[in-house]
Amino acid sequence: IFPKKSRILKHHGALPYAELPAFIQELRTSNAGLAVRLAFEFLILTGARTSEVLNAPWSEFDTQAGRWTIPGARMKAGVEHRVPLSKRAVEILEEAKRLSDGGPYVFPGRHEGKPLSNMVFLMALRRMKQDDLTAHGFRSSFRDWAAERTNVPRAVCEAALAHSLRDKTEAAYNRTDLFDRRRKLMESWAEFATKKPFISPTA
């Protein structure tokens, strides 16, 4: 008999995409461990979720094909997700390989055979005095950039974030993961995110 309570949406703290190049440059020179810095940049460039990155084993990657295949068991929607890897993302994997402890995880933690803690990105943000941001919020940064700075169709952008289409009719006809179109999008995103920020000579 009581009216349904309206659901209050909580937005993750997100960085305006225009500030991302400066953020990544700062991240690369921060005092976080190298594995953390590599994992965080990789998360940003792939648009992946924290758990998807931190628990990623080497067996999911084909760097020759530039492809990361995450099985449905590790995805929020329970569906396998293929991620096209930009050139910079592959470079990060190659650098991470040199840090490998011989275990299964791409970004190993302090304890042998274990991945990085799920708190590492939060701690890195705190050290950078970016307490208002969250790792998840960088997915929003990507989505805003894609909407405002590209002409890529919405379906491609949503597929890049592994979002399920809410329109059931549209979802029924969408039988492809748009992988090739997403590859171009993610390469453009990486080029934008990792470019050196402009610093005014009068600043």
Backbone as ProteinMPNN parsed JSONL, in Angstrom:
{"seq_chain_A": "IFPKKSRILKHHGALPYAELPAFIQELRTSNAGLAVRLAFEFLILTGARTSEVLNAPWSEFDTQAGRWTIPGARMKAGVEHRVPLSKRAVEILEEAKRLSDGGPYVFPGRHEGKPLSNMVFLMALRRMKQDDLTAHGFRSSFRDWAAERTNVPRAVCEAALAHSLRDKTEAAYNRTDLFDRRRKLMESWAEFATKKPFISPTA", "coords_chain_A": {"N_chain_A": [[0.809, -1.213, 0.0], [2.124, 1.087, 0.32], [3.785, 3.75, -1.411], [6.253, 3.113, -3.931], [9.681, 3.433, -3.162], [11.707, 5.935, -4.524], [14.582, 5.361, -6.471], [17.73, 6.384, -5.554], [20.304, 7.686, -7.359], [23.771, 7.269, -7.16], [26.517, 8.989, -8.133], [29.71, 8.203, -9.326], [32.745, 9.798, -8.437], [34.073, 11.66, -10.988], [36.619, 12.554, -13.337], [36.792, 15.495, -15.295], [37.0, 15.049, -18.763], [38.757, 16.658, -20.22], [40.817, 17.207, -18.523], [42.208, 14.912, -18.332], [44.67, 14.15, -19.785], [46.648, 15.601, -18.337], [46.299, 14.44, -15.856], [47.114, 11.777, -16.276], [49.812, 12.148, -16.889], [50.66, 13.075, -14.414], [50.072, 10.847, -12.858], [51.904, 8.984, -13.857], [54.279, 9.914, -12.793], [53.902, 9.788, -10.134], [54.217, 8.722, -6.639], [53.3, 6.184, -6.346], [53.532, 2.593, -6.538], [55.181, 0.97, -9.32], [53.696, -1.117, -10.547], [51.127, -0.449, -9.741], [50.779, 2.05, -10.964], [50.925, 1.327, -13.658], [48.739, -0.431, -13.839], [46.613, 1.288, -13.232], [46.676, 3.196, -15.316], [46.192, 1.449, -17.403], [43.604, 0.61, -16.783], [42.198, 3.012, -17.221], [42.626, 3.44, -19.979], [41.398, 1.257, -21.16], [38.804, 1.36, -20.322], [37.783, -0.38, -18.513], [36.443, -2.134, -15.598], [37.431, -1.944, -12.116], [37.815, -4.503, -10.792], [37.964, -6.164, -12.999], [40.375, -5.466, -14.166], [42.331, -5.727, -12.074], [42.157, -8.443, -11.386], [42.914, -9.734, -13.653], [44.22, -12.391, -15.519], [47.175, -13.547, -17.25], [46.413, -15.321, -19.191], [44.143, -14.38, -20.463], [44.854, -12.656, -22.439], [45.787, -11.675, -25.756], [48.277, -10.384, -27.116], [49.411, -10.136, -29.595], [47.282, -10.07, -31.339], [46.108, -7.91, -30.275], [44.093, -8.011, -28.289], [41.904, -8.48, -25.549], [40.234, -10.849, -23.795], [37.633, -11.193, -21.713], [36.212, -13.522, -19.659], [32.727, -14.486, -19.205], [32.221, -15.111, -16.537], [33.669, -13.321, -15.082], [32.58, -10.91, -15.584], [30.307, -8.183, -15.01], [27.754, -8.356, -16.183], [27.723, -10.986, -16.786], [28.434, -11.896, -19.281], [30.681, -12.783, -21.866], [33.333, -10.559, -22.696], [35.026, -8.789, -25.132], [37.927, -6.887, -25.378], [39.346, -4.379, -27.267], [42.741, -3.679, -27.644], [44.641, -0.786, -27.342], [47.621, 0.67, -28.828], [49.195, 1.778, -26.801], [48.132, 0.451, -24.576], [48.992, -2.143, -25.04], [51.734, -1.719, -24.815], [51.868, -1.183, -22.084], [51.207, -3.695, -21.064], [53.425, -5.125, -21.941], [55.404, -3.922, -20.429], [54.507, -4.594, -17.898], [54.914, -7.291, -18.002], [57.599, -7.55, -17.591], [57.705, -7.081, -14.939], [56.612, -9.256, -13.889], [55.982, -11.853, -11.54], [56.048, -14.415, -12.153], [53.661, -15.494, -11.599], [50.054, -15.929, -12.135], [48.761, -13.474, -12.541], [48.428, -10.315, -14.224], [48.972, -7.894, -13.008], [50.603, -8.174, -10.367], [50.375, -8.46, -6.772], [51.779, -7.698, -3.517], [52.018, -10.121, -2.244], [53.007, -13.357, -3.124], [51.621, -14.848, -6.006], [49.221, -13.514, -5.793], [46.849, -10.952, -6.747], [46.999, -7.317, -7.138], [45.747, -5.34, -4.418], [42.285, -4.435, -4.056], [42.126, -1.882, -3.181], [44.119, -0.294, -4.105], [43.943, 1.685, -6.133], [42.333, 3.64, -5.01], [43.998, 4.454, -2.908], [46.135, 5.45, -4.389], [44.933, 7.653, -5.61], [44.419, 9.203, -3.372], [47.022, 9.829, -2.557], [47.685, 11.475, -4.617], [46.23, 13.641, -4.045], [43.601, 13.63, -4.905], [41.068, 13.119, -3.783], [38.367, 13.297, -4.322], [37.808, 11.804, -6.493], [37.1, 8.64, -8.172], [38.177, 5.367, -9.145], [36.346, 4.053, -10.77], [35.003, 6.188, -11.823], [36.404, 7.031, -14.059], [35.428, 5.71, -16.209], [33.177, 7.148, -16.771], [34.389, 9.507, -17.559], [35.524, 8.679, -19.968], [33.156, 8.065, -21.366], [31.891, 10.551, -21.554], [33.763, 11.94, -23.087], [33.651, 10.437, -25.472], [31.046, 10.986, -26.276], [31.067, 13.753, -26.652], [33.307, 14.426, -28.166], [33.559, 12.778, -30.352], [32.086, 11.187, -33.254], [31.013, 8.763, -32.951], [28.651, 6.118, -32.949], [26.123, 5.651, -30.423], [25.676, 2.985, -29.615], [28.139, 1.75, -30.074], [29.806, 3.054, -28.265], [28.604, 2.303, -25.854], [28.992, -0.432, -25.977], [31.724, -0.516, -25.693], [32.018, -0.076, -23.01], [30.933, -2.299, -22.013], [28.212, -2.261, -21.487], [24.871, -3.297, -21.065], [22.313, -3.102, -23.466], [19.509, -1.127, -22.843], [17.181, -0.904, -24.261], [15.179, -3.358, -25.263], [14.35, -4.215, -27.78], [16.25, -3.083, -29.481], [18.481, -4.391, -28.466], [17.935, -7.021, -29.168], [18.319, -7.077, -31.906], [20.939, -6.435, -32.089], [23.469, -8.2, -32.692], [26.195, -8.325, -32.686], [29.426, -7.586, -31.289], [30.607, -5.328, -32.113], [33.352, -5.061, -32.426], [35.528, -4.311, -34.193], [34.901, -1.644, -34.795], [35.016, -0.589, -32.294], [37.707, -0.835, -31.776], [38.953, 1.247, -33.208], [37.854, 3.398, -31.845], [38.894, 3.073, -29.222], [41.6, 3.348, -29.691], [41.75, 5.999, -30.478], [40.901, 7.173, -28.101], [43.023, 6.476, -26.381], [45.112, 7.861, -27.589], [44.253, 10.487, -27.184], [44.1, 10.604, -24.346], [46.726, 10.195, -23.487], [48.263, 12.179, -24.532], [50.589, 14.923, -24.329], [49.818, 17.395, -22.012], [48.785, 20.779, -22.712], [50.634, 23.523, -21.6], [50.369, 26.739, -20.569], [52.612, 29.36, -21.401], [52.527, 31.513, -19.747], [51.607, 30.648, -17.431]], "CA_chain_A": [[0.0, 0.0, 0.0], [2.997, 2.248, 0.352], [4.392, 4.033, -2.724], [7.615, 2.63, -4.085], [10.706, 4.43, -2.925], [12.477, 6.243, -5.725], [15.967, 4.95, -6.352], [18.652, 7.511, -5.618], [21.524, 7.314, -8.06], [25.0, 7.858, -6.653], [27.486, 9.073, -9.206], [31.105, 8.077, -8.927], [33.521, 10.984, -8.729], [34.721, 11.516, -12.291], [37.459, 13.657, -13.793], [36.429, 16.016, -16.618], [37.932, 14.419, -19.695], [39.771, 17.61, -20.679], [41.907, 17.196, -17.558], [42.79, 13.571, -18.273], [46.087, 14.079, -20.154], [47.463, 16.083, -17.221], [46.196, 13.454, -14.782], [47.946, 10.617, -16.592], [51.212, 12.553, -16.721], [50.914, 13.125, -12.97], [50.045, 9.465, -12.397], [53.149, 8.323, -14.252], [55.389, 10.397, -11.97], [53.494, 9.742, -8.728], [55.015, 7.815, -5.835], [52.688, 4.856, -6.289], [54.383, 1.568, -7.116], [55.084, 0.873, -10.781], [52.585, -2.004, -10.913], [49.887, 0.305, -9.527], [50.698, 3.075, -12.006], [50.618, 0.659, -14.928], [47.373, -0.959, -13.768], [45.664, 2.405, -13.24], [46.619, 3.732, -16.681], [45.553, 0.418, -18.221], [42.169, 0.702, -16.493], [41.664, 4.205, -17.884], [42.686, 3.304, -21.437], [40.509, 0.185, -21.626], [37.432, 1.589, -19.878], [37.365, -1.553, -17.753], [36.166, -1.965, -14.179], [38.567, -2.229, -11.241], [38.012, -5.942, -10.585], [38.333, -6.775, -14.275], [41.796, -5.2, -14.381], [43.191, -6.262, -11.017], [42.117, -9.908, -11.363], [43.159, -10.241, -15.007], [45.357, -13.299, -15.688], [47.817, -13.449, -18.563], [45.747, -16.215, -20.143], [43.051, -13.688, -21.163], [45.388, -11.689, -23.396], [46.47, -11.996, -27.011], [48.865, -9.093, -27.478], [49.666, -10.114, -31.036], [46.015, -9.672, -31.971], [45.619, -6.706, -29.613], [42.757, -8.367, -27.793], [41.738, -8.983, -24.176], [38.935, -11.519, -23.721], [37.253, -11.414, -20.324], [35.1, -14.485, -19.64], [31.489, -14.025, -18.585], [32.265, -15.315, -15.086], [34.32, -12.165, -14.448], [31.899, -9.698, -16.023], [29.121, -7.799, -14.24], [26.549, -8.844, -16.858], [27.845, -12.424, -16.989], [28.632, -12.178, -20.708], [32.067, -12.579, -22.313], [33.575, -9.222, -23.247], [36.322, -8.629, -25.804], [38.41, -5.511, -25.294], [40.429, -4.072, -28.208], [43.845, -3.023, -26.948], [45.363, 0.259, -28.076], [49.078, 0.467, -28.84], [49.714, 2.091, -25.469], [47.709, -0.616, -23.665], [49.911, -3.271, -25.278], [53.011, -1.317, -24.218], [51.742, -1.366, -20.64], [51.288, -5.133, -20.802], [54.816, -5.544, -22.137], [56.153, -3.447, -19.267], [54.055, -5.391, -16.762], [55.512, -8.616, -18.143], [58.937, -7.479, -17.004], [57.521, -7.067, -13.489], [55.918, -10.489, -13.532], [56.602, -12.723, -10.54], [55.845, -15.786, -12.597], [52.315, -15.904, -11.246], [49.051, -15.823, -13.197], [48.155, -12.154, -12.689], [49.167, -9.292, -14.971], [49.412, -6.88, -12.056], [50.724, -8.896, -9.103], [50.485, -7.705, -5.526], [52.96, -7.947, -2.696], [52.075, -11.527, -1.877], [53.208, -14.213, -4.3], [50.434, -15.5, -6.536], [48.024, -12.733, -5.516], [46.8, -9.695, -7.51], [46.991, -6.094, -6.345], [44.56, -5.131, -3.596], [41.269, -3.59, -4.7], [42.202, -0.543, -2.597], [45.319, 0.408, -4.576], [43.614, 2.88, -6.919], [41.857, 4.63, -4.051], [45.166, 4.973, -2.197], [46.906, 6.252, -5.35], [44.218, 8.921, -5.757], [44.624, 9.975, -2.147], [48.384, 10.361, -2.582], [47.709, 12.527, -5.626], [45.317, 14.691, -3.567], [42.407, 13.567, -5.75], [40.153, 12.351, -2.946], [36.994, 13.369, -4.819], [37.688, 10.936, -7.672], [37.109, 7.193, -7.993], [38.657, 4.669, -10.331], [35.186, 3.774, -11.619], [34.589, 7.426, -12.478], [37.087, 7.25, -15.338], [34.536, 5.194, -17.25], [32.328, 8.29, -17.125], [35.247, 10.43, -18.318], [35.576, 8.133, -21.326], [31.843, 8.157, -22.02], [31.655, 11.961, -21.881], [34.65, 12.258, -24.221], [33.121, 9.786, -26.681], [29.813, 11.669, -26.675], [31.292, 15.154, -27.015], [34.454, 14.642, -29.046], [33.563, 11.851, -31.482], [30.792, 10.956, -33.907], [30.796, 7.322, -32.846], [27.28, 5.805, -32.503], [25.934, 5.322, -29.004], [25.801, 1.539, -29.399], [29.564, 1.416, -30.043], [30.316, 3.575, -26.992], [28.072, 1.47, -24.777], [29.661, -1.731, -26.08], [33.082, -0.344, -25.179], [31.928, -0.137, -21.558], [30.243, -3.561, -21.704], [26.879, -1.97, -20.974], [23.769, -3.968, -21.743], [21.366, -2.159, -24.032], [18.242, -1.125, -22.104], [16.102, -1.099, -25.228], [15.194, -4.791, -25.563], [14.235, -4.409, -29.226], [17.563, -2.775, -30.036], [19.393, -5.441, -28.036], [17.625, -8.243, -29.894], [18.873, -6.986, -33.25], [22.369, -6.158, -32.003], [24.082, -9.514, -32.503], [27.637, -8.209, -32.807], [30.004, -6.776, -30.225], [31.149, -4.112, -32.742], [34.757, -5.064, -32.007], [36.396, -3.529, -35.089], [34.589, -0.22, -34.63], [35.507, -0.215, -30.966], [39.171, -0.735, -31.818], [39.286, 2.611, -33.638], [37.459, 4.294, -30.76], [39.813, 2.96, -28.088], [42.9, 3.894, -30.098], [41.592, 7.456, -30.414], [40.839, 7.509, -26.677], [44.373, 6.367, -25.832], [45.904, 8.972, -28.125], [43.821, 11.699, -26.489], [44.391, 10.549, -22.91], [48.157, 10.158, -23.185], [48.991, 13.291, -25.143], [51.133, 15.846, -23.344], [48.9, 18.545, -21.841], [49.306, 22.109, -23.054], [50.902, 24.374, -20.456], [50.53, 28.114, -21.021], [53.891, 29.934, -20.987], [52.304, 32.558, -18.742], [51.068, 30.018, -16.209]], "C_chain_A": [[0.845, 1.268, 0.0], [3.59, 2.495, -1.033], [5.831, 3.537, -2.77], [8.597, 3.767, -3.854], [11.484, 4.674, -4.203], [13.929, 5.901, -5.475], [16.878, 6.165, -6.522], [19.948, 7.052, -6.259], [22.722, 8.032, -7.464], [26.033, 7.838, -7.77], [28.894, 8.972, -8.645], [31.845, 9.356, -9.315], [34.319, 10.809, -10.011], [35.52, 12.762, -12.655], [36.94, 14.178, -15.131], [37.464, 15.539, -17.637], [39.027, 15.364, -20.192], [40.995, 17.623, -19.769], [42.655, 15.863, -17.53], [44.262, 13.507, -18.699], [47.014, 14.537, -19.028], [47.451, 15.076, -16.077], [47.121, 12.269, -15.054], [49.429, 10.952, -16.477], [51.574, 12.589, -15.236], [50.959, 11.709, -12.384], [51.371, 8.771, -12.682], [54.338, 8.727, -13.382], [55.043, 10.385, -10.48], [54.356, 8.734, -7.973], [54.349, 6.462, -5.605], [53.649, 3.851, -6.921], [54.167, 1.444, -8.619], [53.917, 0.001, -11.214], [51.253, -1.28, -10.777], [49.704, 1.344, -10.62], [50.325, 2.462, -13.353], [49.174, 0.172, -14.943], [46.341, 0.154, -13.877], [45.549, 2.99, -14.649], [45.925, 2.742, -17.606], [44.044, 0.447, -18.022], [41.538, 1.868, -17.244], [41.583, 3.995, -19.392], [41.739, 2.244, -21.983], [39.056, 0.42, -21.238], [36.889, 0.449, -19.044], [37.075, -1.202, -16.293], [37.38, -2.412, -13.359], [38.834, -3.725, -11.107], [38.445, -6.646, -11.865], [39.824, -6.609, -14.547], [42.653, -5.913, -13.345], [43.238, -7.788, -11.005], [42.394, -10.532, -12.73], [44.376, -11.161, -15.043], [45.93, -13.159, -17.096], [47.088, -14.274, -19.619], [44.619, -15.549, -20.927], [43.539, -12.81, -22.307], [46.027, -12.328, -24.625], [47.039, -10.67, -27.516], [49.179, -9.008, -28.965], [48.426, -9.643, -31.789], [45.477, -8.384, -31.362], [44.239, -6.91, -29.022], [42.836, -8.918, -26.37], [40.338, -9.563, -24.09], [38.633, -11.87, -22.278], [36.066, -12.38, -20.304], [33.895, -13.956, -18.878], [31.501, -14.132, -17.063], [32.888, -14.13, -14.362], [33.648, -10.841, -14.811], [30.63, -9.452, -15.215], [27.852, -8.376, -14.854], [26.599, -10.346, -17.121], [28.044, -12.848, -18.427], [30.084, -11.894, -21.08], [32.226, -11.219, -22.993], [34.97, -9.174, -23.853], [36.706, -7.159, -25.805], [39.518, -5.303, -26.317], [41.499, -3.272, -27.488], [44.532, -1.998, -27.845], [46.86, -0.043, -28.031], [49.665, 0.726, -27.459], [49.325, 1.011, -24.458], [48.617, -1.832, -23.812], [51.281, -2.959, -24.69], [52.987, -1.516, -22.706], [51.847, -2.838, -20.281], [52.719, -5.637, -20.941], [55.685, -5.117, -20.96], [55.779, -4.254, -18.031], [54.679, -6.78, -16.797], [56.896, -8.657, -17.511], [58.872, -7.452, -15.475], [56.954, -8.388, -12.971], [56.71, -11.32, -12.522], [56.454, -14.191, -10.908], [54.467, -16.322, -12.263], [51.329, -15.656, -12.368], [48.576, -14.411, -13.494], [49.055, -11.141, -13.397], [49.754, -8.252, -14.023], [49.485, -7.511, -10.66], [50.867, -7.978, -7.896], [51.75, -8.067, -4.775], [53.137, -9.415, -2.35], [52.109, -12.4, -3.131], [51.91, -14.909, -4.716], [49.138, -14.767, -6.293], [48.037, -11.448, -6.349], [46.914, -8.496, -6.572], [45.681, -5.995, -5.552], [43.565, -4.228, -4.316], [41.229, -2.182, -4.116], [43.318, 0.297, -3.217], [45.0, 1.682, -5.353], [43.119, 4.004, -6.007], [43.038, 5.271, -3.32], [46.015, 5.844, -3.121], [46.263, 7.624, -5.533], [44.408, 9.807, -4.528], [46.02, 10.596, -2.128], [48.509, 11.512, -3.575], [46.784, 13.69, -5.254], [44.077, 14.797, -4.443], [41.33, 12.746, -5.04], [38.719, 12.323, -3.476], [36.766, 12.461, -6.031], [37.618, 9.466, -7.258], [37.635, 6.562, -9.273], [37.515, 4.41, -11.309], [34.759, 5.016, -12.4], [35.262, 7.68, -13.807], [36.323, 6.622, -16.498], [33.594, 6.303, -17.717], [33.117, 9.32, -17.928], [35.327, 9.989, -19.775], [34.259, 8.342, -22.048], [31.529, 9.595, -22.415], [32.503, 12.387, -23.071], [34.076, 11.688, -25.518], [31.887, 10.507, -27.2], [30.091, 13.058, -27.23], [32.393, 15.365, -28.05], [34.533, 13.679, -30.226], [32.162, 11.787, -32.086], [30.427, 9.473, -33.873], [29.378, 7.043, -32.335], [27.23, 5.369, -31.044], [26.162, 3.842, -28.73], [27.26, 1.113, -29.295], [30.168, 1.856, -28.711], [29.861, 2.719, -25.823], [28.731, 0.093, -24.79], [31.079, -1.659, -25.53], [33.116, -0.45, -23.665], [31.228, -1.409, -21.083], [28.905, -3.313, -21.035], [25.834, -2.749, -21.757], [22.811, -2.91, -22.266], [20.031, -2.272, -23.303], [17.05, -1.362, -23.015], [16.147, -2.555, -25.685], [15.086, -5.078, -27.064], [15.581, -4.176, -29.89], [18.549, -3.891, -29.694], [19.181, -6.728, -28.826], [18.235, -8.25, -31.285], [20.384, -6.768, -33.249], [23.112, -7.454, -31.682], [25.6, -9.486, -32.667], [28.166, -7.358, -31.665], [30.73, -5.551, -30.779], [32.654, -3.958, -32.469], [35.64, -4.176, -32.879], [36.148, -2.033, -34.953], [35.075, 0.278, -33.27], [37.026, -0.075, -30.953], [39.596, 0.683, -32.217], [38.978, 3.608, -32.524], [38.475, 4.26, -29.625], [41.212, 3.455, -28.434], [42.858, 5.423, -30.035], [41.571, 7.935, -28.962], [42.241, 7.49, -26.052], [45.25, 7.513, -26.315], [45.541, 10.279, -27.431], [44.312, 11.708, -25.041], [45.874, 10.663, -22.59], [48.949, 11.27, -23.861], [49.51, 14.224, -24.055], [50.221, 17.054, -23.23], [49.57, 19.858, -22.194], [49.477, 22.921, -21.77], [51.182, 25.791, -20.97], [51.855, 28.665, -20.531], [53.74, 31.009, -19.926], [51.81, 31.985, -17.423], [52.1, 30.044, -15.099]], "O_chain_A": [[0.359, 2.364, -0.278], [3.869, 1.54, -1.758], [6.534, 3.546, -1.759], [8.383, 4.9, -4.283], [11.878, 3.729, -4.887], [14.446, 6.128, -4.381], [16.796, 6.879, -7.521], [20.61, 6.14, -5.763], [22.701, 9.249, -7.282], [26.376, 6.775, -8.286], [29.221, 9.577, -7.624], [31.607, 9.925, -10.38], [35.151, 9.907, -10.108], [35.136, 13.881, -12.316], [36.671, 13.378, -16.028], [38.667, 15.622, -17.39], [40.114, 14.91, -20.548], [42.085, 18.006, -20.194], [43.623, 15.707, -16.786], [45.047, 12.85, -18.015], [48.055, 13.923, -18.795], [48.464, 14.879, -15.406], [47.83, 11.814, -14.157], [50.217, 10.126, -16.016], [52.669, 12.18, -14.85], [51.785, 11.414, -11.521], [51.894, 8.05, -11.832], [55.297, 7.967, -13.249], [55.798, 10.908, -9.66], [55.127, 7.986, -8.575], [54.792, 5.685, -4.759], [54.485, 4.222, -7.745], [53.096, 1.776, -9.129], [53.213, 0.349, -12.163], [50.353, -1.468, -11.595], [48.604, 1.506, -11.148], [49.51, 3.013, -14.093], [48.466, 0.34, -15.936], [45.313, -0.01, -14.534], [44.443, 3.251, -15.122], [45.161, 3.137, -18.487], [43.287, 0.322, -18.985], [40.467, 1.726, -17.834], [40.577, 4.338, -20.012], [41.322, 2.32, -23.138], [38.163, -0.245, -21.763], [35.676, 0.317, -18.879], [37.418, -0.118, -15.82], [38.236, -3.154, -13.841], [39.969, -4.166, -11.29], [39.205, -7.614, -11.819], [40.463, -7.508, -15.094], [43.595, -6.624, -13.697], [44.265, -8.366, -10.648], [42.138, -11.718, -12.94], [45.463, -10.75, -14.636], [45.246, -12.706, -18.014], [47.143, -13.957, -20.807], [44.179, -16.084, -21.945], [42.73, -12.274, -23.064], [46.699, -13.356, -24.55], [46.376, -9.931, -28.243], [49.208, -7.915, -29.531], [48.528, -8.901, -32.765], [44.504, -7.821, -31.862], [43.333, -6.101, -29.221], [43.717, -9.712, -26.039], [39.357, -8.847, -24.291], [39.284, -12.732, -21.687], [35.019, -12.078, -20.878], [34.024, -13.087, -18.014], [30.862, -13.333, -16.378], [32.667, -13.948, -13.165], [34.099, -9.776, -14.39], [29.962, -10.394, -14.788], [26.968, -8.836, -14.13], [25.632, -10.921, -17.62], [27.85, -14.015, -18.769], [30.651, -10.886, -20.66], [31.366, -10.789, -23.761], [35.963, -9.474, -23.191], [35.914, -6.296, -26.184], [40.541, -5.984, -26.249], [41.196, -2.298, -26.8], [44.947, -2.308, -28.961], [47.304, -0.912, -27.28], [50.53, -0.019, -26.999], [50.116, 0.69, -23.57], [48.969, -2.474, -22.822], [51.925, -3.843, -24.125], [53.97, -1.966, -22.118], [52.503, -3.194, -19.302], [53.171, -6.472, -20.158], [56.585, -5.845, -20.542], [56.64, -4.563, -17.206], [54.943, -7.377, -15.753], [57.309, -9.679, -16.962], [59.853, -7.759, -14.799], [56.835, -8.597, -11.764], [57.928, -11.47, -12.629], [56.698, -15.085, -10.097], [54.136, -17.459, -12.597], [51.723, -15.217, -13.448], [48.045, -14.155, -14.575], [50.269, -11.113, -13.197], [50.88, -7.788, -14.206], [48.546, -7.399, -9.872], [51.405, -6.874, -7.989], [52.672, -8.666, -5.329], [54.258, -9.896, -2.182], [51.337, -12.2, -4.069], [51.2, -15.48, -3.889], [48.062, -15.309, -6.549], [49.106, -10.908, -6.631], [46.923, -8.654, -5.351], [44.645, -6.507, -5.976], [43.958, -3.359, -5.094], [40.389, -1.373, -4.512], [43.453, 1.477, -2.891], [45.729, 2.667, -5.235], [43.448, 5.172, -6.211], [43.073, 6.488, -3.136], [46.555, 6.862, -2.689], [46.959, 8.637, -5.602], [44.542, 11.025, -4.648], [46.185, 11.75, -1.731], [49.333, 12.411, -3.399], [46.58, 14.608, -6.048], [43.565, 15.888, -4.696], [40.76, 11.814, -5.607], [37.943, 11.434, -3.124], [35.646, 12.367, -6.533], [38.017, 9.094, -6.154], [37.549, 7.151, -10.35], [37.686, 4.531, -12.522], [34.22, 4.91, -13.502], [34.757, 8.461, -14.613], [36.556, 6.977, -17.654], [33.255, 6.391, -18.897], [32.591, 9.931, -18.858], [35.216, 10.801, -20.693], [34.241, 8.749, -23.21], [30.968, 9.839, -23.484], [32.032, 13.102, -23.955], [34.023, 12.377, -26.537], [31.695, 10.631, -28.41], [29.43, 13.495, -28.171], [32.403, 16.385, -28.74], [35.471, 13.753, -31.02], [31.19, 12.27, -31.504], [29.624, 9.001, -34.678], [28.946, 7.678, -31.373], [28.181, 4.794, -30.515], [26.774, 3.483, -27.724], [27.591, 0.217, -28.518], [30.947, 1.122, -28.103], [30.637, 2.44, -24.91], [28.997, -0.481, -23.734], [31.579, -2.631, -24.965], [34.123, -0.864, -23.092], [30.965, -1.573, -19.892], [28.503, -4.049, -20.134], [25.913, -2.845, -22.982], [22.531, -1.928, -21.578], [19.483, -3.365, -23.159], [16.042, -1.94, -22.607], [17.058, -2.944, -26.416], [15.653, -6.052, -27.56], [16.01, -4.952, -30.745], [19.356, -4.29, -30.533], [20.138, -7.443, -29.119], [18.626, -9.303, -31.791], [21.034, -6.899, -34.286], [23.352, -7.759, -30.513], [26.222, -10.543, -32.776], [27.451, -6.51, -31.132], [31.384, -4.82, -30.035], [33.15, -2.844, -32.303], [36.416, -3.374, -32.359], [37.09, -1.242, -34.992], [35.49, 1.428, -33.127], [37.567, 0.725, -30.19], [40.509, 1.247, -31.615], [39.741, 4.544, -32.287], [38.873, 5.31, -29.12], [41.933, 3.932, -27.557], [43.814, 6.06, -29.593], [42.15, 8.97, -28.633], [42.595, 8.385, -25.285], [46.035, 8.07, -25.548], [46.418, 11.086, -27.124], [44.87, 12.7, -24.572], [46.241, 11.173, -21.532], [50.177, 11.3, -23.77], [48.926, 14.302, -22.973], [49.885, 17.674, -24.239], [50.774, 20.027, -21.998], [48.561, 22.992, -20.951], [52.132, 26.004, -21.724], [52.206, 28.469, -19.368], [54.716, 31.378, -19.273], [51.619, 32.702, -16.441], [51.834, 29.563, -13.998]]}, "name": "protein", "num_of_chains": 1, "seq": "IFPKKSRILKHHGALPYAELPAFIQELRTSNAGLAVRLAFEFLILTGARTSEVLNAPWSEFDTQAGRWTIPGARMKAGVEHRVPLSKRAVEILEEAKRLSDGGPYVFPGRHEGKPLSNMVFLMALRRMKQDDLTAHGFRSSFRDWAAERTNVPRAVCEAALAHSLRDKTEAAYNRTDLFDRRRKLMESWAEFATKKPFISPTA"}
